[in-house]
PDB file of C-alpha atoms in Angstrom:
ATOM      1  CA  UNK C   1       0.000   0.000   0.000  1.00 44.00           C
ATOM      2  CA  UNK C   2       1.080   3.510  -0.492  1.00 45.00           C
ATOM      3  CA  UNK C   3       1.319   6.516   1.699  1.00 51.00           C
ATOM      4  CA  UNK C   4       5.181   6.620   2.560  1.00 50.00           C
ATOM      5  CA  UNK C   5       5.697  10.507   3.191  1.00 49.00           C
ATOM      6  CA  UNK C   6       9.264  11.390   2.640  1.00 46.00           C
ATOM      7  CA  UNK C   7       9.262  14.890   3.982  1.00 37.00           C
ATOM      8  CA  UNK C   8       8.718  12.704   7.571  1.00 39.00           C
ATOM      9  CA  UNK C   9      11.751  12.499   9.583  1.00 41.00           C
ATOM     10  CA  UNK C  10      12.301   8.379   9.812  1.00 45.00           C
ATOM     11  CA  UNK C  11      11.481   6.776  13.564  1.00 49.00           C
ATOM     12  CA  UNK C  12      14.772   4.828  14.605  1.00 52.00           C
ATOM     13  CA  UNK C  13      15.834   3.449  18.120  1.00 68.00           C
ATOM     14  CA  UNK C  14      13.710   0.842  19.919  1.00 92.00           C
ATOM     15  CA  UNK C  15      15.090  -2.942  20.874  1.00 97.00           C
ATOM     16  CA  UNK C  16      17.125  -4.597  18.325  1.00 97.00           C
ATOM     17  CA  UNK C  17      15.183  -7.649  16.539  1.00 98.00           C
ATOM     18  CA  UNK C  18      17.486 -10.306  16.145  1.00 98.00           C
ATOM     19  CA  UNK C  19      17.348 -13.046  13.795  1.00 98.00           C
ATOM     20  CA  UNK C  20      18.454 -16.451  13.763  1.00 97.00           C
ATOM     21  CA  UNK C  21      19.947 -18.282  10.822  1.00 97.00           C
ATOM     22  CA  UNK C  22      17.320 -16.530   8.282  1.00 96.00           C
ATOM     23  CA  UNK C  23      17.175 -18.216   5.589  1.00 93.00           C
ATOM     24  CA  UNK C  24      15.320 -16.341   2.367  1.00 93.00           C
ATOM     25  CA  UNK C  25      17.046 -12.553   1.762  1.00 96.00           C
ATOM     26  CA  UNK C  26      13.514 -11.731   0.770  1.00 96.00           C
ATOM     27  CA  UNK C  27      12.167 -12.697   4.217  1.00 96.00           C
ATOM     28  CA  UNK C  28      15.400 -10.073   6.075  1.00 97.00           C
ATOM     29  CA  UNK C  29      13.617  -7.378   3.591  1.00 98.00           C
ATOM     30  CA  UNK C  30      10.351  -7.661   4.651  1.00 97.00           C
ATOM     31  CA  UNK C  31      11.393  -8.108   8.357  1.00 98.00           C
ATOM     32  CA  UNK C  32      13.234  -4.566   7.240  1.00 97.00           C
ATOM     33  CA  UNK C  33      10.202  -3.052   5.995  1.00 97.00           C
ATOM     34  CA  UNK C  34       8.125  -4.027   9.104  1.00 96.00           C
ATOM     35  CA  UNK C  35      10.369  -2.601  11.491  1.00 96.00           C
ATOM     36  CA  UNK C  36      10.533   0.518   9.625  1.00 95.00           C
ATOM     37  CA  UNK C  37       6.564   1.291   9.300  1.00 94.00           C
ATOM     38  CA  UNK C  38       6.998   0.723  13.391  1.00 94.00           C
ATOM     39  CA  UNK C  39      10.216   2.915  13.971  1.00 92.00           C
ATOM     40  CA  UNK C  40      12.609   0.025  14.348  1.00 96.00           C
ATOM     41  CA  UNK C  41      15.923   0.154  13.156  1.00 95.00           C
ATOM     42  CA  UNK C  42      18.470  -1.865  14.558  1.00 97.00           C
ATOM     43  CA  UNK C  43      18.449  -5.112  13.055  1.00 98.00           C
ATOM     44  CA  UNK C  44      21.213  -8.141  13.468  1.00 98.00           C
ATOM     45  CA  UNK C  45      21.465 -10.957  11.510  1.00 98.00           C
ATOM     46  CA  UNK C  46      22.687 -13.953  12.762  1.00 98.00           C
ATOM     47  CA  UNK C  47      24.603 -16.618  10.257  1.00 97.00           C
ATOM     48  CA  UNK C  48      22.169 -15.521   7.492  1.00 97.00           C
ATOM     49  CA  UNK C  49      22.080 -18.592   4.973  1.00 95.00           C
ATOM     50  CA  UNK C  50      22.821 -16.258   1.605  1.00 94.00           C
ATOM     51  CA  UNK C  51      25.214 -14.204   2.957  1.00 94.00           C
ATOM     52  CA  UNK C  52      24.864 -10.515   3.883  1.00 96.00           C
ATOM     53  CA  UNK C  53      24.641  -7.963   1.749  1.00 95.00           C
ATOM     54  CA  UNK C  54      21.658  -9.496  -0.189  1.00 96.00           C
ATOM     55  CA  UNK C  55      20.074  -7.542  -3.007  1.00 96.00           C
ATOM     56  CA  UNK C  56      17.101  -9.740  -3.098  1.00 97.00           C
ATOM     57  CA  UNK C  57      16.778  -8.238   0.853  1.00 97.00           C
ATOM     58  CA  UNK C  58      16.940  -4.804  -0.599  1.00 97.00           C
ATOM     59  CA  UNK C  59      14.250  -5.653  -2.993  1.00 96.00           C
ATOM     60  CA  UNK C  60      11.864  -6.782  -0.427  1.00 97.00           C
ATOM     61  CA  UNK C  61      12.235  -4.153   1.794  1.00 96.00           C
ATOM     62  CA  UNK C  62      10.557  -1.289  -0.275  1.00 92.00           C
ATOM     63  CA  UNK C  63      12.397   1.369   0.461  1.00 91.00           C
ATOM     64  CA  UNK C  64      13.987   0.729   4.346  1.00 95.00           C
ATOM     65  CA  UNK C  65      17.518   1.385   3.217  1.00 96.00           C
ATOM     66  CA  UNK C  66      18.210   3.103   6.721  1.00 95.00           C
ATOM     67  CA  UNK C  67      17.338  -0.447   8.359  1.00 96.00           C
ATOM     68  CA  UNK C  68      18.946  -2.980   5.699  1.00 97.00           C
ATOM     69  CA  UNK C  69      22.100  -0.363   5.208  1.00 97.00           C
ATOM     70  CA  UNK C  70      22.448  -0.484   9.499  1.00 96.00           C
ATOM     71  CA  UNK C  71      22.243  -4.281   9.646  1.00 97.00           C
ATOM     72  CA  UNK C  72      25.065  -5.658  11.434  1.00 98.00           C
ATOM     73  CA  UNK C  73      26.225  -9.558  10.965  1.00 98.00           C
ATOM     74  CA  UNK C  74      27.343 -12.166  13.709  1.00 98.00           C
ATOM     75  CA  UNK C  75      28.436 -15.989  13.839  1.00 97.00           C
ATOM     76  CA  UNK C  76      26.158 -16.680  16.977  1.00 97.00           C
ATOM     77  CA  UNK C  77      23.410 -15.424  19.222  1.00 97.00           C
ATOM     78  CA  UNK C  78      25.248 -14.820  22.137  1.00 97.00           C
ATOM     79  CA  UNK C  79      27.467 -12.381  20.186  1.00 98.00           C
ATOM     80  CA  UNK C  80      24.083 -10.581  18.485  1.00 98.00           C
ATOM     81  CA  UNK C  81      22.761  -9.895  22.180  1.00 97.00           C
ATOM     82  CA  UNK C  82      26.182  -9.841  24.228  1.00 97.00           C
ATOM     83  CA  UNK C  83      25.858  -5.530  24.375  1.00 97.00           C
ATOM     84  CA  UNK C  84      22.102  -6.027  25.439  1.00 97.00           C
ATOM     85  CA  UNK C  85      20.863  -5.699  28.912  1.00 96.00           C
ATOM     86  CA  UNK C  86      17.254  -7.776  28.866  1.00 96.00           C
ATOM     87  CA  UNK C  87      16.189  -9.930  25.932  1.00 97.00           C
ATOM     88  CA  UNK C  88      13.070 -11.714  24.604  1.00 97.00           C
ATOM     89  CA  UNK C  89      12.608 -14.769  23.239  1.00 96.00           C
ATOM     90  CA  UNK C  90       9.697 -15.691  20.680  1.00 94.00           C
ATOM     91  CA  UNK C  91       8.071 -18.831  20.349  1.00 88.00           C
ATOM     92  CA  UNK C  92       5.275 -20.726  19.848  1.00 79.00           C
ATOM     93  CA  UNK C  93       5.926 -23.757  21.366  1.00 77.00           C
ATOM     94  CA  UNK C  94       5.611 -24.532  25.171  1.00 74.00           C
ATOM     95  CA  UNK C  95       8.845 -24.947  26.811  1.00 66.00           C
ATOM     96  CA  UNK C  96      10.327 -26.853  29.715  1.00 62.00           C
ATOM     97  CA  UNK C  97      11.399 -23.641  30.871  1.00 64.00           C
ATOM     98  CA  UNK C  98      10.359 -21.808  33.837  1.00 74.00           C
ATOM     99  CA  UNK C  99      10.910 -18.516  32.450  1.00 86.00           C
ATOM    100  CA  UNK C 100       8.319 -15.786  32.798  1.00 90.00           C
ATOM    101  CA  UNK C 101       5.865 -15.792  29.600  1.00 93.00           C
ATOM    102  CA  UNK C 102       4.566 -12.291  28.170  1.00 93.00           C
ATOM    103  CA  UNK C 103       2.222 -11.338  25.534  1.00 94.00           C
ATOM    104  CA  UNK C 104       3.327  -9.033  22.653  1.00 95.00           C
ATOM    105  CA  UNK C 105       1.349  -6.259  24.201  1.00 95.00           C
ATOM    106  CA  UNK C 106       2.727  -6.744  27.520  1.00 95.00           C
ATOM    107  CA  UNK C 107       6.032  -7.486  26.414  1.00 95.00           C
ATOM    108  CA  UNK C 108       6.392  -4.470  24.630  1.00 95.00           C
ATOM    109  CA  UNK C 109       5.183  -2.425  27.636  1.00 94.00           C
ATOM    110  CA  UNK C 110       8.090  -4.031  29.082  1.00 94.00           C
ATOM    111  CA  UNK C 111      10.489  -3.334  26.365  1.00 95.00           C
ATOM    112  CA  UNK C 112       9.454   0.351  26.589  1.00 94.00           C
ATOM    113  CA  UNK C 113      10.187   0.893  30.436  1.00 93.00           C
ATOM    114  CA  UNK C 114      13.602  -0.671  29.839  1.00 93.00           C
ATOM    115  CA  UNK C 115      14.660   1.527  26.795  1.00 94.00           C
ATOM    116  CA  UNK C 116      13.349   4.240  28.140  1.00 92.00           C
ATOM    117  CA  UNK C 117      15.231   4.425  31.045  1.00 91.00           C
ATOM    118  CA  UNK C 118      18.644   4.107  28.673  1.00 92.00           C
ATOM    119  CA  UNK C 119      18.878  -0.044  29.633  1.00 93.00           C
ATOM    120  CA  UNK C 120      19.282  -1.672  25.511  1.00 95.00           C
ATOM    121  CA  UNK C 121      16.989  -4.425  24.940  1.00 97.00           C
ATOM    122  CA  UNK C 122      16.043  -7.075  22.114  1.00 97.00           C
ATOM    123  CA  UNK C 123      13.735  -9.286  20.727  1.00 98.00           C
ATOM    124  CA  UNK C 124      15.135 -12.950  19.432  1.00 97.00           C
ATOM    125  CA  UNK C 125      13.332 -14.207  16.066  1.00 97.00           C
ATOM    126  CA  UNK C 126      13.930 -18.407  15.320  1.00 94.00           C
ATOM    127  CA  UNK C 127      14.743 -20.054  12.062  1.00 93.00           C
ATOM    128  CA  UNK C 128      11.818 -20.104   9.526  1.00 87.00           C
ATOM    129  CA  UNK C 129      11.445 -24.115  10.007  1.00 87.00           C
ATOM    130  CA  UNK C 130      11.698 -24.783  13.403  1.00 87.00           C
ATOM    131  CA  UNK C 131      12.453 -21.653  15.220  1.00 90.00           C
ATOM    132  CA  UNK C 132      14.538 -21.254  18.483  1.00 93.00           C
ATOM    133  CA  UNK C 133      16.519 -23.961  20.021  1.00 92.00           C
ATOM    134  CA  UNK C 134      16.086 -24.672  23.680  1.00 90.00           C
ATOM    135  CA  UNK C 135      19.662 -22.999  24.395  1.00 91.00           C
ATOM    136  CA  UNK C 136      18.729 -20.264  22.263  1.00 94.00           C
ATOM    137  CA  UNK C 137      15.851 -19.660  24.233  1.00 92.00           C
ATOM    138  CA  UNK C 138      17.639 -19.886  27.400  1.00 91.00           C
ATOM    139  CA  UNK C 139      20.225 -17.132  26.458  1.00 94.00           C
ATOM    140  CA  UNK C 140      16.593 -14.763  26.591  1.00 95.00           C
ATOM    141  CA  UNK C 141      14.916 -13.482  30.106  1.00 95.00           C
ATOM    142  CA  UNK C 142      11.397 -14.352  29.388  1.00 94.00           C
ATOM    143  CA  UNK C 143       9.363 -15.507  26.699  1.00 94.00           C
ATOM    144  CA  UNK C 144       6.887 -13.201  24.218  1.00 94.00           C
ATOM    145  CA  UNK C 145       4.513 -15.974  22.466  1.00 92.00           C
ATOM    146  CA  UNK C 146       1.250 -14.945  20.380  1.00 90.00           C
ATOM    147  CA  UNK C 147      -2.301 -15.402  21.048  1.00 86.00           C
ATOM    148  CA  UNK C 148      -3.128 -17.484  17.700  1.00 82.00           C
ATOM    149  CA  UNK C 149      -5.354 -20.277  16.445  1.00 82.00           C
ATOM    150  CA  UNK C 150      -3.654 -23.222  18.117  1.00 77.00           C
ATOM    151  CA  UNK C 151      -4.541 -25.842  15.642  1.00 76.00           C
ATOM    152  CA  UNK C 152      -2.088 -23.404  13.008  1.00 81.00           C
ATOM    153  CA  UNK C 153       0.112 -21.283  15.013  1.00 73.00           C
ATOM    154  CA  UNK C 154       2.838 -20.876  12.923  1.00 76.00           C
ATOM    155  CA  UNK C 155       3.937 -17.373  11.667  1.00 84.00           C
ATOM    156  CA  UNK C 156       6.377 -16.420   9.179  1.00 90.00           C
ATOM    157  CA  UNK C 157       9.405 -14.609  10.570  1.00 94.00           C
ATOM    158  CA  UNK C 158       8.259 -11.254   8.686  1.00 95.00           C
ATOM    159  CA  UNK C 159       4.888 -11.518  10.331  1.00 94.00           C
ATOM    160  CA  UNK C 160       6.356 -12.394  13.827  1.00 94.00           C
ATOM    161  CA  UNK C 161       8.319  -9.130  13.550  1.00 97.00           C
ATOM    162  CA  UNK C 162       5.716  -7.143  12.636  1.00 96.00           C
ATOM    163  CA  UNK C 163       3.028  -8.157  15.749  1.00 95.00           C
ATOM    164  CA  UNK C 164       6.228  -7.188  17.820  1.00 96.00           C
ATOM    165  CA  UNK C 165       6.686  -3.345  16.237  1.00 96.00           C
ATOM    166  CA  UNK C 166       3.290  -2.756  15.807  1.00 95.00           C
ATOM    167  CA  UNK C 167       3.010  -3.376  19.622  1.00 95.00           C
ATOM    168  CA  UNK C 168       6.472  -1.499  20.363  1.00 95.00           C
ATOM    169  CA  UNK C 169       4.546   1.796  18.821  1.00 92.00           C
ATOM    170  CA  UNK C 170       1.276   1.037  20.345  1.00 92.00           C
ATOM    171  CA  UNK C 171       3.049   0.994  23.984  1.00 90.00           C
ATOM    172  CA  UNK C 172       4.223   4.637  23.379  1.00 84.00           C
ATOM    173  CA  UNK C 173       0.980   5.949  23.620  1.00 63.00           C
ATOM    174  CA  UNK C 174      -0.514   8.120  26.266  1.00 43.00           C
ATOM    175  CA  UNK C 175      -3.853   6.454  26.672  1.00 43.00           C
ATOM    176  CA  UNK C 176      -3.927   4.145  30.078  1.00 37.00           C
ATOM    177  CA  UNK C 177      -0.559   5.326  31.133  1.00 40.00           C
ATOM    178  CA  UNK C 178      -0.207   5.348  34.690  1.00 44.00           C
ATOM    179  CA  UNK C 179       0.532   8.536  36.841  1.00 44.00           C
ATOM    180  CA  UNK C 180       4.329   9.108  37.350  1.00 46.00           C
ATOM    181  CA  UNK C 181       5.977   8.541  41.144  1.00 49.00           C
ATOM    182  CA  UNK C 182       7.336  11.053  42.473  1.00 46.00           C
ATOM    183  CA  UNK C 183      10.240   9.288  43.479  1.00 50.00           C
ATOM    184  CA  UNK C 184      11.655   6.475  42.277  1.00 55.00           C
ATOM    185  CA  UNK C 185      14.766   3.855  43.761  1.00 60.00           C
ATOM    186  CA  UNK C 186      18.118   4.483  42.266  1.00 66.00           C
ATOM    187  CA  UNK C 187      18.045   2.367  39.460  1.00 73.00           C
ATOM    188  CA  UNK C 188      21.447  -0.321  39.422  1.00 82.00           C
ATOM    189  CA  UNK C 189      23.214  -0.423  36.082  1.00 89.00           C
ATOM    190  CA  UNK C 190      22.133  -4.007  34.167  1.00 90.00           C
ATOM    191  CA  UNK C 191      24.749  -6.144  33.540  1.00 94.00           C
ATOM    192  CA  UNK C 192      25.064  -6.732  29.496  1.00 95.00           C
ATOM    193  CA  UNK C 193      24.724 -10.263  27.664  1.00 94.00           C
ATOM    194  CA  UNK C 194      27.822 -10.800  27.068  1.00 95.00           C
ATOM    195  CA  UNK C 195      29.288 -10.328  30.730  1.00 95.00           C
ATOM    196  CA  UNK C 196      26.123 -12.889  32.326  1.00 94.00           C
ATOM    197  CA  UNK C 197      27.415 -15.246  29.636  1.00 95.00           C
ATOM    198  CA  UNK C 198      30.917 -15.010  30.914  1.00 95.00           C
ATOM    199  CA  UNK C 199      30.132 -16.008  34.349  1.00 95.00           C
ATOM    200  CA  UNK C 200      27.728 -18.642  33.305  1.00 94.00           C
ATOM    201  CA  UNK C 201      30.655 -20.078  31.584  1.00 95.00           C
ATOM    202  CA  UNK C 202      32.845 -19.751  34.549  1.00 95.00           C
ATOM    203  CA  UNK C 203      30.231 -21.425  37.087  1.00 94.00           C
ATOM    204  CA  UNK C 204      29.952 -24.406  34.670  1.00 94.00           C
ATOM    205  CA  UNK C 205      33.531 -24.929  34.271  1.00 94.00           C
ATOM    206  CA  UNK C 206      34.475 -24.825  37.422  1.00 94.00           C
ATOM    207  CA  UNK C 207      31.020 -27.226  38.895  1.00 94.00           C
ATOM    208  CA  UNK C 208      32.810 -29.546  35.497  1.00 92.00           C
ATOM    209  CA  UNK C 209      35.860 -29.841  37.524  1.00 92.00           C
ATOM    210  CA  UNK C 210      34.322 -30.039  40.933  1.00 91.00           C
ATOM    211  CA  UNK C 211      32.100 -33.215  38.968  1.00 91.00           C
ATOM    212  CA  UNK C 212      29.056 -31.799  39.680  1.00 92.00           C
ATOM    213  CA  UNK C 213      27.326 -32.813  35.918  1.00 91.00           C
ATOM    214  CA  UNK C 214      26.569 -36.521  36.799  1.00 90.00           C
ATOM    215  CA  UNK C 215      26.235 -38.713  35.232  1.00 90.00           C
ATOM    216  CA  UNK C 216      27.364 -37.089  31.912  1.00 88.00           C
ATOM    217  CA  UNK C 217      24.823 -37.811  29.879  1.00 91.00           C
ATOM    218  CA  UNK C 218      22.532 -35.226  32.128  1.00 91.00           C
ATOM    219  CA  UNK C 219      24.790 -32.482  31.676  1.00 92.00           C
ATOM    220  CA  UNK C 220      23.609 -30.506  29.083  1.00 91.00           C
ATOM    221  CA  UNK C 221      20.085 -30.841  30.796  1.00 91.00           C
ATOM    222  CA  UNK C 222      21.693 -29.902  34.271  1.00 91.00           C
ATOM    223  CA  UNK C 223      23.749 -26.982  32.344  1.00 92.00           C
ATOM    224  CA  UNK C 224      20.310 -25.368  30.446  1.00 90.00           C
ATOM    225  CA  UNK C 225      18.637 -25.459  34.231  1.00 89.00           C
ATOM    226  CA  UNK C 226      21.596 -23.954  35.735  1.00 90.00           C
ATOM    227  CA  UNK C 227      21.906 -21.067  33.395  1.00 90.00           C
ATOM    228  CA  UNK C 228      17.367 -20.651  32.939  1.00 89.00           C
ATOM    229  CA  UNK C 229      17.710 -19.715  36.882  1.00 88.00           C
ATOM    230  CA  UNK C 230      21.046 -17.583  36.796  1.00 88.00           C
ATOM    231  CA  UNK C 231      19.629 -15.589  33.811  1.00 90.00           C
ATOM    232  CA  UNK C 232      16.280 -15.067  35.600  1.00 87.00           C
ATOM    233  CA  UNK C 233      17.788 -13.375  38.734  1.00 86.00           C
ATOM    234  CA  UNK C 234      18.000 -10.141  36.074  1.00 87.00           C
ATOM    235  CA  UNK C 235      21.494  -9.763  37.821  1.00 91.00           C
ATOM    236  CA  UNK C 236      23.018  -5.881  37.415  1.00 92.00           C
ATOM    237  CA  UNK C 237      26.260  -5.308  36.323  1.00 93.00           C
ATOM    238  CA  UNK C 238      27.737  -4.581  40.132  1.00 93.00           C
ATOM    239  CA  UNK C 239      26.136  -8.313  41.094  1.00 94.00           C
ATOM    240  CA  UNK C 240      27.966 -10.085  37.986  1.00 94.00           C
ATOM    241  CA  UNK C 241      31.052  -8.748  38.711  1.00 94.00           C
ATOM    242  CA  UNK C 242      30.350  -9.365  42.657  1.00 95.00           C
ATOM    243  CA  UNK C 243      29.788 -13.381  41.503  1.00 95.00           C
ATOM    244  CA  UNK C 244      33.479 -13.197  39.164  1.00 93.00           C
ATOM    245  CA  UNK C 245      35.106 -12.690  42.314  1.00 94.00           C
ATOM    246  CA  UNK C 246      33.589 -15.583  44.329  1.00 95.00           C
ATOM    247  CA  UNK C 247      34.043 -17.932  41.392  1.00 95.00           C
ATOM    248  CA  UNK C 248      37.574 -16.766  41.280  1.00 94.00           C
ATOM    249  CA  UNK C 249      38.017 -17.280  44.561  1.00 94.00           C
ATOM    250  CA  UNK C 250      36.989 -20.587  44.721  1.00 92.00           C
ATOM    251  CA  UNK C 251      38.776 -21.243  41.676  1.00 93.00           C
ATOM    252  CA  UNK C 252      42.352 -20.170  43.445  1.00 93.00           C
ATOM    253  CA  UNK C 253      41.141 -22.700  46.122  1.00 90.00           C
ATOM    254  CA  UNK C 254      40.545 -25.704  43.891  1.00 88.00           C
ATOM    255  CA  UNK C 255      44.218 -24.963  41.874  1.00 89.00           C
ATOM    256  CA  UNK C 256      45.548 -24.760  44.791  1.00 88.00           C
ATOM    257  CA  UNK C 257      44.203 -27.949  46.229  1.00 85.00           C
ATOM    258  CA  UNK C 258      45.125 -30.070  43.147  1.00 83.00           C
ATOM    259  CA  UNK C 259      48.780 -28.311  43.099  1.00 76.00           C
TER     260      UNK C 259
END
């Protein structure tokens, strides 16, 4: 449909949508046009299939240079989200996971106190066929999933995308807002992705040595429990760096015992 008005200064900002392993460069252009009729812009690609730059992305994104131009490539999630501070995961699918679940409308209330108050934030997309893998999902805080027809809930990545920005515009509205506090706690800096990650590697290492992941076939179920309730604590970045220095400690201890 028509109506793009180019004397309108272009929306940007907002949480980063993040996409895993996309597959078609036309779906990464329509994902690119969605975002920008929301005021999206900052979109990551993760292992794309075709490679990045894609012209066939270009095509399909009528017009959203700003957003395809901006796109930045990585080789895994945790390196797409490692600068953000809170991160969603979509899916459709029930999990074993004990993670808080959101709607998109509440979800993107949520997303909009974080940004707001200068904390980066994302939303995590799955593969076209099969979506998010449980450790995928576990790298997230909580869970966004979409009130659809159960007996067909499946939604193309494009469409996913734009639920989520349609909602992300919707939430910055002044109808139902809530009166302000006056005064409000001190709020602690959030740790980022990529220093949580850290430590959840050092925990797991050093519980490896101390033979905590028996018997080993149960490890990588023990390991995806372990990190779901580390990740959940929403730990700042004072608290992660608090935790380094008891793992450290402990890990001083243990050389030293098996010196």
């Amino acid at each position: 449909m028509a109506g793009t008005d180019r004397t309108v200064e272009t929306l940007a900002g907002g949480p980063a949508i993040v996409l895993v392993e996309p597959q078609l460069g036309e779906n990464i252009g329509m994902v690119a046009r969605a975002m920008a009729n929301f005021g999206l812009s900052d979109l990551r690609l993760v292992a794309p299939r075709d490679g990045w730059p894609n012209e066939k992305a270009r095509a399909a994104a009528s017009r959203a240079d700003h957003v395809i131009d901006a796109a930045r490539v990585y080789d895994t999630v945790r390196d797409a989200v490692a600068d953000l501070t809170w991160l969603l995961a979509t899916t459709a699918r029930p999990r074993d996971s004990v993670k808080p679940v959101r709607g998109p409308k509440a979800a993107s209330a949520a997303l909009r106190t974080r940004i707001s108050a200068g904390q980066p934030a994302g939303i995590l997309f799955g593969r076209e066929r099969f979506g998010l893998s449980n450790e995928e999902v576990g790298l997230a805080d909580e869970i966004v999933t979409f009130p659809v027809n159960p007996a067909f809930a499946s939604l193309n990545i494009a469409q996913a995308v734009l639920l989520m920005s349609y909602e992300w515009m919707q939430s910055g509205g002044e109808e139902g807002a809530e009166e302000a506090p006056r005064f409000a706690p001190a709020e602690a800096e959030p740790a980022e992705k990529g220093d949580l990650h850290r430590l959840l590697d050092h925990a797991e290492g050093l519980l490896d040595r101390l033979g905590y992941f028996r018997p080993p076939e149960r490890k990588v179920a023990l390991s995806e429990k372990l990190r779901t309730t580390l990740t959940k604590a929403n730990f700042n970045r004072m608290e992660v760096h608090a935790l380094h220095g008891v793992l450290k400690h402990v890990e001083l201890k243990l050389n030293k015992d098996e010196s």
